[in-house]
Amino acid sequence: MELKQSYFELYGENEITQYRWEQLQEIIAAAKAGRSPELKKQDKEGNQWYLSEKMAGMMLYVDRFSENLKGFEDKIDYLAELGITYVHFMPLLKSREGNNDGGYAVSDYLSVDRKFGTMRQLERVVKLLKKRGIRTCIDFVLNHTAKEHVWVQEYKKGNHDYDNMYHMFDDDRVPQEYEKTMTEIFPGVAPGNFTWYPDLNKYVMTRFYEFQWDLNYSNPQVFNKIVEVLLTLANKGIDIFRLDAIPYMWKEIGTRCMNHPKVHTLLQMMYQIVQEVCPSVIFLGEAIVEPHEIVKYFGTKEAKECNVMYNASLMVLLWSSLATRDVRLMERSLSKDYGVPADGVWINYGRCHDDIGWGFETDLLSELGWDPEAHKQFMIRFMEGRYPGSFSTGELYEFNPVTLDARNSGTFASMCGLEQALKEKHSYKIELAVKRILLLNSIIISYTGIPLFYSGDEIGQLNDWSYKEVPEEAGDSRWLHRPKMDWEAAQKREDLTTVQGQIFQGIRRMLEIRRNCEYFRSDLKSTPVDLDNPAVFGFHKENKMMVLANFSEQEQWVDADRFSWFGLPGEMTDMLTGRPVRSYSNKILLGPYEYLWLV
């Protein structure tokens, strides 16, 4: 559908919409005129670069990784050494003082927070990264702003151009209607979806936290302003926009105000505008919802929305498989066809800056004979480290003492058992923990999609318990897994006798193989294979390669006849080690947590 048609269908045929449409055209024209020759040259190559086997990302908080943007310049070599080709800077735009939800309470979209540096420094870093073949991703918070945002300030000054930018009400009658069907994001720490402000004599929709005001996209001025910001940042060289909290953008009484069809209209219009102004730019959508809903945010062939989405399901399935030593849930879940378009790509990751929740795939769990609620409780306790025999060390997030529901926090290495093993000075447990870390990374890197790492995980950093001593962080266990980068530990990355060296070099080697082999392109589909062994996960990439992964600390035999169509046993080679993989009476032996990339 044409942009103009979508715009007027969304906002109606009236004088105000006509005025805002003309305003939008001026914004688009100004952005096109202001795009640099270098970026226009980049645009000529289009945006299919994200499908490449060379794609590998790292997400990081600038202050925790390198103090500031100036310091970051000295760390670019480190990223290139590992094999990173895109950097996701966690929120670095100006945010409110004090509690700002980790930077997601933006007070000015067009300024870099002063603790990181300036916008000019960010532009310099973006150019330096491009010279090393590394693209830049930033968070773009679409659903809300800080209550101190410049748009709020303009409204308070009486600038009527900023009226109705947020959901505001004189009394609680409308808010009560919304509350009947709206879900709560953080019921424990931020219950309810509205806040009363005596100074304004208004109720304001604050779905996430009190200091984050929800934008009112039913006002075309909001769409125009967001697009203006988006294009301004794109013209500074940003390649990937991580669109934050997109399911919540459109609000309508009588609905959950989540995954509304008009959200998709908004995204389709934004994508069309980007294709017109800066066609090398891509969208990474953040929608942690059910798989059948997530895929909708890719859009369709006729109406594209996001190029890339987070594979939250794979993350949860990996940890479930590791805890249970049973891959059947993962195999069955990943075998489902949700209709992902050919150019729709998943981001594969083991963990991010957020917590991990376990309420998923209840139907499949029941088919396996597992009680979904019991499994969720098992995962909560196991990942915290309270289940008998658990190797994980972590904390609960948003624990509900009535329902016993909770999510989990912890770094990749600590949840894989490294923290417990080092504390016990248990050499064999340390060995197993490193094996688990590399096992999960082997799937993240080899499965169809783009691998993404959280900084510090590549050297096995542990939980940061010191967060409890920081007043602004102490009440949020997610800071447990956001440690400052340990550059002293990173110096050990070339020493294979150290944990840091084994993990870093293991990941670096896998990424090197990946970027030099077209089998890892994101337009080659991965298909799980039933190996008749609940401990071993297997999948093939369109018959070009086969991956086997043992999710158990015990040796496992795999029947090679299960994939005889792929290639005769004895003719296979492990890409990771170069050794021939032979079978014994048509069976292949996998050691504890061993993984093979067979060709």
Coordinates of C-alpha atoms in Angstrom, one line a residue, residues 3-597:
L3 CA 2.6 5.6 2.1
K4 CA 0.0 8.4 1.5
Q5 CA -2.9 5.9 1.4
S6 CA -1.8 4.2 4.6
Y7 CA -1.3 7.6 6.3
F8 CA -4.7 8.9 5.5
E9 CA -6.4 5.6 6.3
L10 CA -4.7 5.6 9.7
Y11 CA -5.4 9.3 10.5
G12 CA -8.5 10.1 8.5
E13 CA -9.3 12.5 5.7
N14 CA -9.3 16.0 7.3
E15 CA -7.5 19.3 7.3
I16 CA -5.2 18.3 10.2
T17 CA -4.1 15.1 8.5
Q18 CA -3.5 17.0 5.3
Y19 CA -1.4 19.5 7.2
R20 CA 0.6 16.8 8.9
W21 CA 1.1 14.9 5.6
E22 CA 2.6 17.9 4.0
Q23 CA 4.8 18.4 7.1
L24 CA 5.9 14.7 6.7
Q25 CA 6.8 15.3 3.1
E26 CA 9.0 18.2 4.1
I27 CA 10.8 16.1 6.7
I28 CA 11.5 13.4 4.1
A29 CA 12.7 15.8 1.5
A30 CA 15.0 17.5 4.0
A31 CA 16.5 14.1 5.1
K32 CA 17.1 13.1 1.5
A33 CA 18.9 16.4 0.8
G34 CA 21.0 16.1 3.9
R35 CA 22.3 12.6 3.4
S36 CA 26.0 12.6 2.8
P37 CA 27.7 11.3 -0.4
E38 CA 29.4 8.5 1.5
L39 CA 26.0 7.3 2.9
K40 CA 24.4 7.6 -0.6
K41 CA 27.1 5.4 -2.0
Q42 CA 26.4 2.9 0.8
D43 CA 22.6 3.1 -0.1
K44 CA 23.3 2.0 -3.7
E45 CA 24.2 -1.4 -2.4
G46 CA 20.8 -1.8 -0.7
N47 CA 20.2 -3.5 2.6
Q48 CA 20.7 -7.2 1.9
W49 CA 24.0 -7.2 3.7
Y50 CA 22.3 -8.5 6.8
L51 CA 21.8 -11.9 5.2
S52 CA 25.5 -12.4 5.0
E53 CA 27.4 -15.2 6.7
K54 CA 29.8 -12.5 8.0
M55 CA 27.2 -11.0 10.3
A56 CA 28.0 -11.3 14.1
G57 CA 27.0 -8.8 16.7
M58 CA 28.0 -7.7 20.1
M59 CA 25.7 -5.7 22.5
L60 CA 27.3 -3.5 25.1
Y61 CA 26.8 -0.6 27.5
V62 CA 29.3 2.1 26.6
D63 CA 30.1 3.1 30.1
R64 CA 30.5 -0.5 31.3
F65 CA 32.6 -1.5 28.2
S66 CA 34.9 1.5 27.7
E67 CA 33.8 4.3 30.1
N68 CA 32.8 6.5 27.2
L69 CA 32.9 6.9 23.4
K70 CA 36.4 8.2 23.4
G71 CA 37.6 5.1 25.2
F72 CA 35.6 2.9 22.9
E73 CA 37.8 3.9 19.9
D74 CA 40.7 2.0 21.5
K75 CA 38.5 -1.2 21.8
I76 CA 37.6 -1.5 18.1
D77 CA 40.6 -3.7 17.4
Y78 CA 39.4 -6.1 20.1
L79 CA 36.0 -6.4 18.5
A80 CA 37.5 -7.0 15.1
E81 CA 39.8 -9.6 16.5
L82 CA 36.9 -11.6 17.8
G83 CA 35.1 -11.3 14.5
I84 CA 32.3 -8.8 15.3
T85 CA 30.7 -7.1 12.3
Y86 CA 28.0 -5.1 14.1
V87 CA 28.0 -3.4 17.4
H88 CA 24.7 -2.8 19.3
F89 CA 25.2 0.2 21.6
M90 CA 22.8 -0.2 24.5
P91 CA 20.9 3.1 25.2
L92 CA 23.2 6.0 24.7
L93 CA 20.9 8.8 23.9
K94 CA 20.2 11.4 26.6
S95 CA 18.1 10.0 29.4
R96 CA 16.6 11.3 32.6
E97 CA 18.7 11.6 35.8
G98 CA 18.4 8.9 38.4
N99 CA 16.4 5.8 37.6
N100 CA 16.0 5.7 33.8
D101 CA 15.3 2.0 33.1
G102 CA 18.8 1.4 32.0
G103 CA 18.7 4.3 29.5
Y104 CA 15.3 3.5 28.0
A105 CA 13.7 6.6 29.5
V106 CA 15.0 9.0 26.8
S107 CA 14.8 12.7 27.4
D108 CA 16.3 13.8 24.0
Y109 CA 16.5 11.6 21.0
L110 CA 19.0 13.9 19.2
S111 CA 21.6 14.1 22.0
V112 CA 24.1 11.6 23.3
D113 CA 24.0 11.3 27.1
R114 CA 26.9 13.4 28.4
K115 CA 28.4 10.5 30.4
F116 CA 29.2 8.8 27.1
G117 CA 30.3 11.8 25.1
T118 CA 28.7 13.9 22.4
M119 CA 26.8 13.3 19.1
R120 CA 29.9 14.3 17.2
Q121 CA 31.9 11.7 19.0
L122 CA 29.3 9.1 18.2
E123 CA 29.5 10.1 14.5
R124 CA 33.3 9.7 14.6
V125 CA 33.0 6.2 16.2
V126 CA 30.4 5.2 13.6
K127 CA 32.9 6.2 10.8
L128 CA 35.8 4.3 12.5
L129 CA 33.7 1.2 12.8
K130 CA 32.7 1.4 9.1
K131 CA 36.4 1.5 8.2
R132 CA 36.8 -1.9 10.0
G133 CA 33.7 -3.4 8.3
I134 CA 31.6 -3.1 11.5
R135 CA 28.1 -1.6 11.4
T136 CA 26.4 0.3 14.1
C137 CA 23.1 -0.4 15.9
I138 CA 21.4 1.8 18.4
D139 CA 18.3 1.5 20.5
F140 CA 15.3 3.6 19.3
V141 CA 12.6 3.7 22.0
L142 CA 9.3 4.0 20.1
N143 CA 6.7 3.4 22.7
H144 CA 7.5 6.0 25.3
T145 CA 9.8 8.9 26.4
A146 CA 11.0 10.1 29.8
K147 CA 8.6 12.5 31.5
E148 CA 11.3 15.1 31.2
H149 CA 11.5 14.7 27.4
V150 CA 11.9 17.9 25.4
W151 CA 8.4 17.3 23.9
V152 CA 6.9 17.2 27.4
Q153 CA 8.7 20.5 28.2
E154 CA 7.3 22.1 25.1
Y155 CA 3.8 21.0 26.1
K156 CA 4.2 22.4 29.5
K157 CA 5.4 25.7 28.0
G158 CA 2.0 25.9 26.2
N159 CA 3.3 25.1 22.7
H160 CA 0.1 23.7 21.2
D161 CA 2.0 21.9 18.5
Y162 CA 2.9 19.4 21.2
D163 CA -0.7 18.8 22.5
N164 CA -1.9 15.2 22.6
M165 CA 1.6 13.8 22.1
Y166 CA 1.0 11.6 25.1
H167 CA -2.1 9.8 26.5
M168 CA -3.4 12.3 29.1
F169 CA -6.8 12.5 30.8
D170 CA -8.6 14.9 33.1
D171 CA -10.1 12.2 35.3
D172 CA -9.8 8.4 35.7
R173 CA -12.9 7.4 33.7
V174 CA -11.0 6.6 30.5
P175 CA -8.0 5.1 32.3
Q176 CA -10.3 2.7 34.1
E177 CA -11.8 1.6 30.8
Y178 CA -8.2 0.9 29.5
E179 CA -7.3 -1.0 32.7
K180 CA -10.1 -3.5 32.1
T181 CA -8.1 -5.1 29.3
M182 CA -4.6 -3.7 29.3
T183 CA -1.8 -6.0 30.5
E184 CA 0.8 -4.8 33.1
I185 CA 4.4 -4.9 32.1
F186 CA 6.0 -4.9 35.6
P187 CA 3.1 -5.7 38.0
G188 CA 5.5 -6.1 40.9
V189 CA 7.6 -2.9 40.7
A190 CA 5.3 -0.7 38.6
P191 CA 1.6 -1.8 39.0
G192 CA -1.1 -0.1 36.9
N193 CA -0.8 1.7 33.6
F194 CA -1.6 5.3 34.6
T195 CA -0.2 7.9 37.0
W196 CA -1.8 11.0 38.4
Y197 CA 0.2 14.2 38.2
P198 CA -1.2 17.0 40.5
D199 CA 0.9 19.7 38.8
L200 CA -0.7 18.9 35.4
N201 CA -4.1 17.9 36.9
K202 CA -3.9 14.9 34.5
Y203 CA -3.7 11.2 34.4
V204 CA -0.9 10.1 32.1
M205 CA -0.4 6.6 30.6
T206 CA 2.8 5.2 32.1
R207 CA 2.7 1.6 31.1
F208 CA 6.3 0.7 31.9
Y209 CA 7.4 3.0 34.7
E210 CA 6.0 6.2 36.2
F211 CA 8.8 8.2 34.6
Q212 CA 8.1 6.8 31.1
W213 CA 5.2 8.4 29.3
D214 CA 3.5 6.5 26.5
L215 CA 3.5 8.3 23.1
N216 CA 0.1 8.8 21.5
Y217 CA 0.4 7.5 17.9
S218 CA -3.2 8.3 17.1
N219 CA -1.8 11.8 16.8
P220 CA 0.0 12.1 13.4
Q221 CA 2.3 14.7 14.9
V222 CA 3.9 11.8 17.0
F223 CA 4.5 9.7 13.9
N224 CA 6.0 12.7 12.1
K225 CA 8.3 13.6 15.0
I226 CA 9.5 10.0 15.4
V227 CA 10.2 9.8 11.7
E228 CA 12.2 13.0 11.8
V229 CA 14.3 11.7 14.6
L230 CA 14.8 8.4 12.9
L231 CA 16.0 10.0 9.6
T232 CA 18.3 12.4 11.5
L233 CA 20.0 9.6 13.2
A234 CA 20.2 7.5 10.0
N235 CA 22.0 10.5 8.4
K236 CA 24.6 10.3 11.1
G237 CA 25.5 6.8 9.8
I238 CA 23.5 4.5 12.0
D239 CA 22.9 1.2 10.1
I240 CA 20.5 -0.7 12.4
F241 CA 17.7 0.7 14.5
R242 CA 16.6 -1.6 17.3
L243 CA 13.0 -0.7 17.6
D244 CA 12.2 -1.0 21.3
A245 CA 8.9 -2.3 22.7
I246 CA 7.0 -2.2 19.4
P247 CA 4.0 -4.4 20.4
Y248 CA 2.8 -1.7 22.7
M249 CA 2.8 1.3 20.3
W250 CA -0.9 1.6 19.5
K251 CA -3.5 2.0 22.3
E252 CA -7.2 1.3 22.0
I253 CA -9.8 0.8 24.7
G254 CA -11.2 -2.7 24.8
T255 CA -7.9 -4.3 23.6
R256 CA -4.8 -5.5 25.4
C257 CA -3.0 -2.5 23.8
M258 CA -0.5 -5.1 22.5
N259 CA 0.1 -6.4 19.0
H260 CA -2.6 -4.1 17.7
P261 CA -3.0 -4.3 13.8
K262 CA -2.3 -0.6 13.6
V263 CA 1.2 -1.1 15.1
H264 CA 2.0 -3.0 11.9
T265 CA 0.7 -0.1 9.8
L266 CA 3.0 2.3 11.7
L267 CA 6.0 0.0 11.1
Q268 CA 5.2 -0.5 7.4
M269 CA 5.1 3.3 6.9
M270 CA 8.4 3.8 8.7
Y271 CA 10.0 1.1 6.6
Q272 CA 8.7 2.7 3.3
I273 CA 10.1 6.0 4.4
V274 CA 13.5 4.5 5.2
Q275 CA 13.6 2.7 1.8
E276 CA 13.0 6.1 0.2
V277 CA 15.6 8.1 2.2
C278 CA 18.3 5.7 3.4
P279 CA 17.7 2.2 1.8
S280 CA 20.8 0.6 3.3
V281 CA 19.3 1.0 6.8
I282 CA 17.6 -2.0 8.5
F283 CA 15.1 -2.4 11.4
L284 CA 15.7 -4.9 14.2
G285 CA 12.4 -5.4 16.1
E286 CA 12.1 -6.0 19.8
A287 CA 8.9 -7.9 20.4
I288 CA 9.2 -10.5 23.2
V289 CA 5.8 -12.1 22.5
E290 CA 4.5 -15.5 21.3
P291 CA 6.3 -16.9 18.2
H292 CA 3.1 -16.7 16.1
E293 CA 3.0 -13.0 16.9
I294 CA 6.7 -12.3 16.6
V295 CA 6.8 -13.4 13.0
K296 CA 4.1 -10.8 12.1
Y297 CA 6.6 -8.1 12.7
F298 CA 8.7 -9.2 9.8
G299 CA 5.8 -8.0 7.7
T300 CA 5.0 -9.4 4.3
K301 CA 6.7 -9.4 0.9
E302 CA 4.3 -6.6 -0.1
A303 CA 4.5 -4.7 3.2
K304 CA 7.9 -5.1 4.9
E305 CA 8.2 -4.1 8.6
C306 CA 11.4 -5.4 10.3
N307 CA 14.3 -7.1 8.7
V308 CA 15.5 -8.8 11.8
M309 CA 13.8 -10.0 15.0
Y310 CA 15.1 -11.5 18.3
N311 CA 14.9 -15.3 18.5
A312 CA 13.7 -15.3 22.1
S313 CA 12.4 -18.8 21.8
L314 CA 15.8 -20.3 20.9
M315 CA 17.3 -18.6 23.9
V316 CA 14.8 -20.1 26.3
L317 CA 15.0 -23.5 24.6
L318 CA 18.8 -23.7 24.9
W319 CA 18.7 -23.1 28.6
S320 CA 15.8 -25.6 29.1
S321 CA 17.7 -28.2 27.1
L322 CA 20.9 -27.6 29.1
A323 CA 19.1 -27.9 32.5
T324 CA 17.0 -31.0 31.6
R325 CA 19.6 -32.7 29.4
D326 CA 16.7 -33.2 27.0
V327 CA 16.5 -31.5 23.6
R328 CA 13.1 -32.8 22.5
L329 CA 11.3 -29.6 23.3
M330 CA 13.8 -27.6 21.3
E331 CA 13.7 -30.0 18.4
R332 CA 9.9 -29.9 18.2
S333 CA 9.6 -26.2 18.8
L334 CA 12.2 -25.3 16.1
S335 CA 10.5 -27.7 13.7
K336 CA 7.4 -25.5 13.6
D337 CA 6.8 -23.4 10.6
Y338 CA 5.6 -20.0 11.6
G339 CA 5.8 -18.5 8.2
V340 CA 9.0 -16.5 8.5
P341 CA 9.5 -14.7 5.1
A342 CA 12.6 -15.6 3.0
D343 CA 14.3 -12.3 3.9
G344 CA 13.2 -12.4 7.6
V345 CA 16.2 -13.1 9.8
W346 CA 16.5 -14.1 13.5
I347 CA 19.0 -12.8 16.0
N348 CA 20.3 -15.8 17.9
Y349 CA 21.5 -15.2 21.4
G350 CA 22.0 -16.9 24.8
R351 CA 21.1 -14.0 26.9
C352 CA 20.8 -10.2 26.7
H353 CA 20.7 -7.3 29.1
D354 CA 17.2 -8.4 30.3
D355 CA 15.9 -11.2 32.4
I356 CA 14.7 -14.6 31.1
G357 CA 11.2 -15.9 31.5
W358 CA 10.0 -19.5 31.2
G359 CA 6.3 -19.5 30.3
F360 CA 6.5 -21.0 26.8
E361 CA 5.4 -23.9 24.5
T362 CA 2.9 -25.2 27.0
D363 CA 1.2 -27.4 24.4
L364 CA 4.5 -29.1 23.4
L365 CA 5.5 -29.6 27.0
S366 CA 2.1 -31.4 27.6
E367 CA 2.7 -33.5 24.5
L368 CA 6.0 -34.6 26.0
G369 CA 4.2 -35.6 29.2
W370 CA 5.6 -32.7 31.2
D371 CA 3.5 -30.4 33.4
P372 CA 4.1 -26.9 32.0
E373 CA 3.8 -25.2 35.4
A374 CA 6.1 -27.7 37.1
H375 CA 8.6 -27.2 34.3
K376 CA 8.5 -23.5 34.7
Q377 CA 9.1 -23.8 38.5
F378 CA 11.9 -26.2 37.8
M379 CA 13.6 -23.8 35.4
I380 CA 13.2 -20.9 37.9
R381 CA 14.8 -22.8 40.7
F382 CA 17.4 -24.5 38.5
M383 CA 18.7 -21.2 37.0
E384 CA 18.7 -19.5 40.4
G385 CA 20.8 -22.4 41.7
R386 CA 18.4 -23.7 44.2
Y387 CA 17.4 -27.0 42.5
P388 CA 19.4 -30.0 43.8
G389 CA 22.3 -30.7 41.4
S390 CA 22.0 -27.4 39.6
F391 CA 25.2 -25.9 38.2
S392 CA 23.7 -22.4 37.6
T393 CA 24.2 -19.3 39.8
G394 CA 21.7 -16.5 39.5
E395 CA 18.9 -14.5 41.0
L396 CA 15.2 -14.1 40.6
Y397 CA 13.6 -11.1 38.9
E398 CA 10.0 -10.0 39.6
F399 CA 9.3 -12.8 42.0
N400 CA 5.6 -13.2 42.9
P401 CA 5.2 -14.8 46.4
V402 CA 1.6 -15.7 45.7
T403 CA 2.0 -17.5 42.3
L404 CA 5.7 -18.2 42.8
D405 CA 6.2 -16.9 39.3
A406 CA 9.5 -15.3 38.5
R407 CA 12.1 -14.7 35.8
N408 CA 15.8 -15.2 36.1
S409 CA 18.9 -13.1 36.0
G410 CA 22.5 -14.1 35.5
T411 CA 25.5 -13.9 33.2
F412 CA 26.0 -16.5 30.5
A413 CA 29.0 -18.1 32.3
S414 CA 27.5 -18.1 35.7
M415 CA 24.3 -19.8 34.4
C416 CA 26.5 -22.4 32.7
G417 CA 28.2 -23.3 36.0
L418 CA 31.5 -21.4 35.9
E419 CA 30.8 -19.3 39.0
Q420 CA 29.9 -22.3 41.1
A421 CA 32.9 -24.3 39.7
L422 CA 35.4 -21.5 40.4
K423 CA 34.1 -20.9 43.9
E424 CA 34.6 -24.6 44.6
K425 CA 38.0 -24.6 42.9
H426 CA 36.7 -27.8 41.2
S427 CA 38.8 -28.3 38.0
Y428 CA 36.4 -30.8 36.4
K429 CA 33.4 -28.6 37.0
I430 CA 35.3 -25.7 35.5
E431 CA 36.0 -27.9 32.4
L432 CA 32.3 -28.8 32.1
A433 CA 31.3 -25.2 32.5
V434 CA 33.5 -24.1 29.7
K435 CA 32.2 -26.9 27.5
R436 CA 28.6 -25.8 28.2
I437 CA 29.5 -22.2 27.3
L438 CA 31.0 -23.3 24.0
L439 CA 28.2 -25.8 23.3
L440 CA 25.5 -23.1 23.5
N441 CA 27.6 -20.7 21.4
S442 CA 28.1 -23.4 18.8
I443 CA 24.3 -23.4 18.3
I444 CA 23.9 -19.7 18.4
I445 CA 26.7 -19.3 15.7
S446 CA 25.7 -22.2 13.4
Y447 CA 21.9 -22.0 13.5
T448 CA 20.3 -19.9 10.8
G449 CA 20.3 -16.3 11.8
I450 CA 22.8 -13.7 13.2
P451 CA 24.7 -14.6 16.3
L452 CA 24.7 -11.9 19.0
F453 CA 26.9 -11.8 22.1
Y454 CA 26.7 -9.7 25.3
S455 CA 30.1 -8.1 26.0
G456 CA 32.1 -10.0 28.6
D457 CA 30.4 -13.3 27.8
E458 CA 33.2 -14.0 25.2
I459 CA 35.7 -14.2 28.2
G460 CA 33.3 -15.8 30.7
Q461 CA 32.6 -13.0 33.0
L462 CA 30.6 -13.8 36.1
N463 CA 27.7 -12.3 38.0
D464 CA 28.4 -8.8 39.4
W465 CA 27.0 -9.0 42.9
S466 CA 28.3 -5.5 43.7
Y467 CA 25.2 -4.0 42.1
K468 CA 23.5 -4.4 45.4
E469 CA 25.7 -1.6 46.8
V470 CA 24.5 0.9 44.1
P471 CA 21.2 2.6 45.3
E472 CA 19.9 3.1 41.7
E473 CA 20.5 -0.6 40.8
A474 CA 20.0 -2.5 44.1
G475 CA 16.3 -3.2 43.5
D476 CA 16.8 -4.6 40.0
S477 CA 18.5 -7.9 39.7
R478 CA 19.1 -7.5 36.0
W479 CA 22.2 -5.4 36.9
L480 CA 23.6 -8.7 38.2
H481 CA 24.4 -9.7 34.6
R482 CA 25.5 -6.2 33.4
P483 CA 29.1 -6.3 34.8
K484 CA 31.8 -3.8 33.8
M485 CA 34.1 -5.2 31.1
D486 CA 37.1 -6.8 32.8
W487 CA 39.9 -5.7 30.6
E488 CA 42.5 -7.3 32.8
A489 CA 40.8 -10.7 32.3
A490 CA 40.6 -10.0 28.6
Q491 CA 44.4 -9.8 28.4
K492 CA 44.3 -13.6 29.0
R493 CA 42.3 -14.3 25.9
E494 CA 45.3 -15.7 23.9
D495 CA 46.3 -18.1 26.7
L496 CA 44.5 -21.4 26.2
T497 CA 45.4 -22.6 29.7
T498 CA 43.0 -20.0 31.0
V499 CA 39.2 -20.0 31.0
Q500 CA 39.2 -16.7 29.2
G501 CA 41.5 -18.0 26.4
Q502 CA 39.5 -21.2 25.9
I503 CA 36.2 -19.3 25.6
F504 CA 37.4 -16.4 23.5
Q505 CA 39.4 -18.5 21.1
G506 CA 36.6 -21.1 20.8
I507 CA 34.1 -18.4 19.8
R508 CA 36.7 -16.6 17.6
R509 CA 37.4 -19.9 15.7
M510 CA 33.7 -20.6 15.2
L511 CA 33.1 -17.1 13.9
E512 CA 36.1 -17.4 11.6
I513 CA 34.7 -20.6 10.1
R514 CA 31.3 -19.0 9.8
R515 CA 32.3 -15.9 7.9
N516 CA 34.3 -17.9 5.4
C517 CA 31.6 -20.4 4.5
E518 CA 28.4 -19.5 2.6
Y519 CA 26.6 -22.4 4.4
F520 CA 26.0 -19.9 7.3
R521 CA 24.1 -17.3 5.2
S522 CA 20.8 -16.4 6.8
D523 CA 18.8 -17.4 3.7
L524 CA 19.9 -21.0 4.2
K525 CA 17.3 -22.6 6.5
S526 CA 18.1 -24.9 9.4
T527 CA 16.0 -28.0 9.9
P528 CA 16.0 -30.1 13.1
V529 CA 16.5 -33.8 12.8
D530 CA 15.1 -36.4 15.2
L531 CA 18.1 -38.4 16.3
D532 CA 16.2 -40.7 18.6
N533 CA 18.4 -39.6 21.5
P534 CA 16.9 -37.0 23.8
A535 CA 20.3 -35.6 24.9
V536 CA 21.5 -34.8 21.3
F537 CA 20.3 -32.0 19.2
G538 CA 20.8 -32.2 15.5
F539 CA 20.0 -30.0 12.5
H540 CA 21.0 -29.7 8.9
K541 CA 21.4 -26.6 6.6
E542 CA 19.6 -27.5 3.4
N543 CA 21.7 -30.8 3.2
K544 CA 24.9 -28.8 3.0
M545 CA 26.1 -29.3 6.6
M546 CA 24.9 -31.2 9.7
V547 CA 25.3 -30.1 13.3
L548 CA 25.3 -32.5 16.2
A549 CA 25.3 -31.2 19.8
N550 CA 25.4 -33.3 23.0
F551 CA 23.5 -31.4 25.8
S552 CA 24.6 -33.9 28.4
E553 CA 27.8 -34.4 30.5
Q554 CA 27.6 -38.1 29.6
E555 CA 28.9 -39.7 26.4
Q556 CA 26.1 -40.2 23.8
W557 CA 25.8 -42.4 20.7
V558 CA 24.0 -41.1 17.7
D559 CA 22.6 -43.4 15.0
A560 CA 24.1 -42.2 11.7
D561 CA 21.3 -43.9 9.8
R562 CA 19.0 -41.1 11.1
F563 CA 20.7 -38.8 8.5
S564 CA 22.0 -41.3 6.0
W565 CA 20.6 -39.1 3.2
F566 CA 23.1 -36.4 4.3
G567 CA 26.2 -38.4 3.6
L568 CA 27.7 -41.8 4.3
P569 CA 29.4 -42.1 7.7
G570 CA 33.1 -42.0 7.1
E571 CA 32.8 -39.3 4.5
M572 CA 32.2 -36.5 7.0
T573 CA 34.6 -34.0 8.3
D574 CA 34.2 -31.7 11.4
M575 CA 34.7 -28.2 10.2
L576 CA 35.8 -27.1 13.7
T577 CA 38.7 -29.5 14.1
G578 CA 39.3 -30.7 10.5
R579 CA 39.2 -34.3 11.7
P580 CA 37.3 -37.0 9.9
V581 CA 34.2 -38.3 11.8
R582 CA 33.8 -42.0 11.4
S583 CA 31.0 -44.3 12.7
Y584 CA 31.2 -47.5 14.5
S585 CA 28.4 -49.8 13.2
N586 CA 26.7 -46.7 11.9
K587 CA 26.9 -45.0 15.2
I588 CA 28.8 -41.8 16.1
L589 CA 30.1 -41.1 19.6
L590 CA 29.8 -37.6 21.1
G591 CA 31.8 -36.8 24.2
P592 CA 30.4 -34.7 27.1
Y593 CA 28.9 -31.5 25.7
E594 CA 30.6 -32.1 22.4
Y595 CA 29.4 -30.5 19.2
L596 CA 30.3 -31.3 15.5
W597 CA 29.8 -29.2 12.4

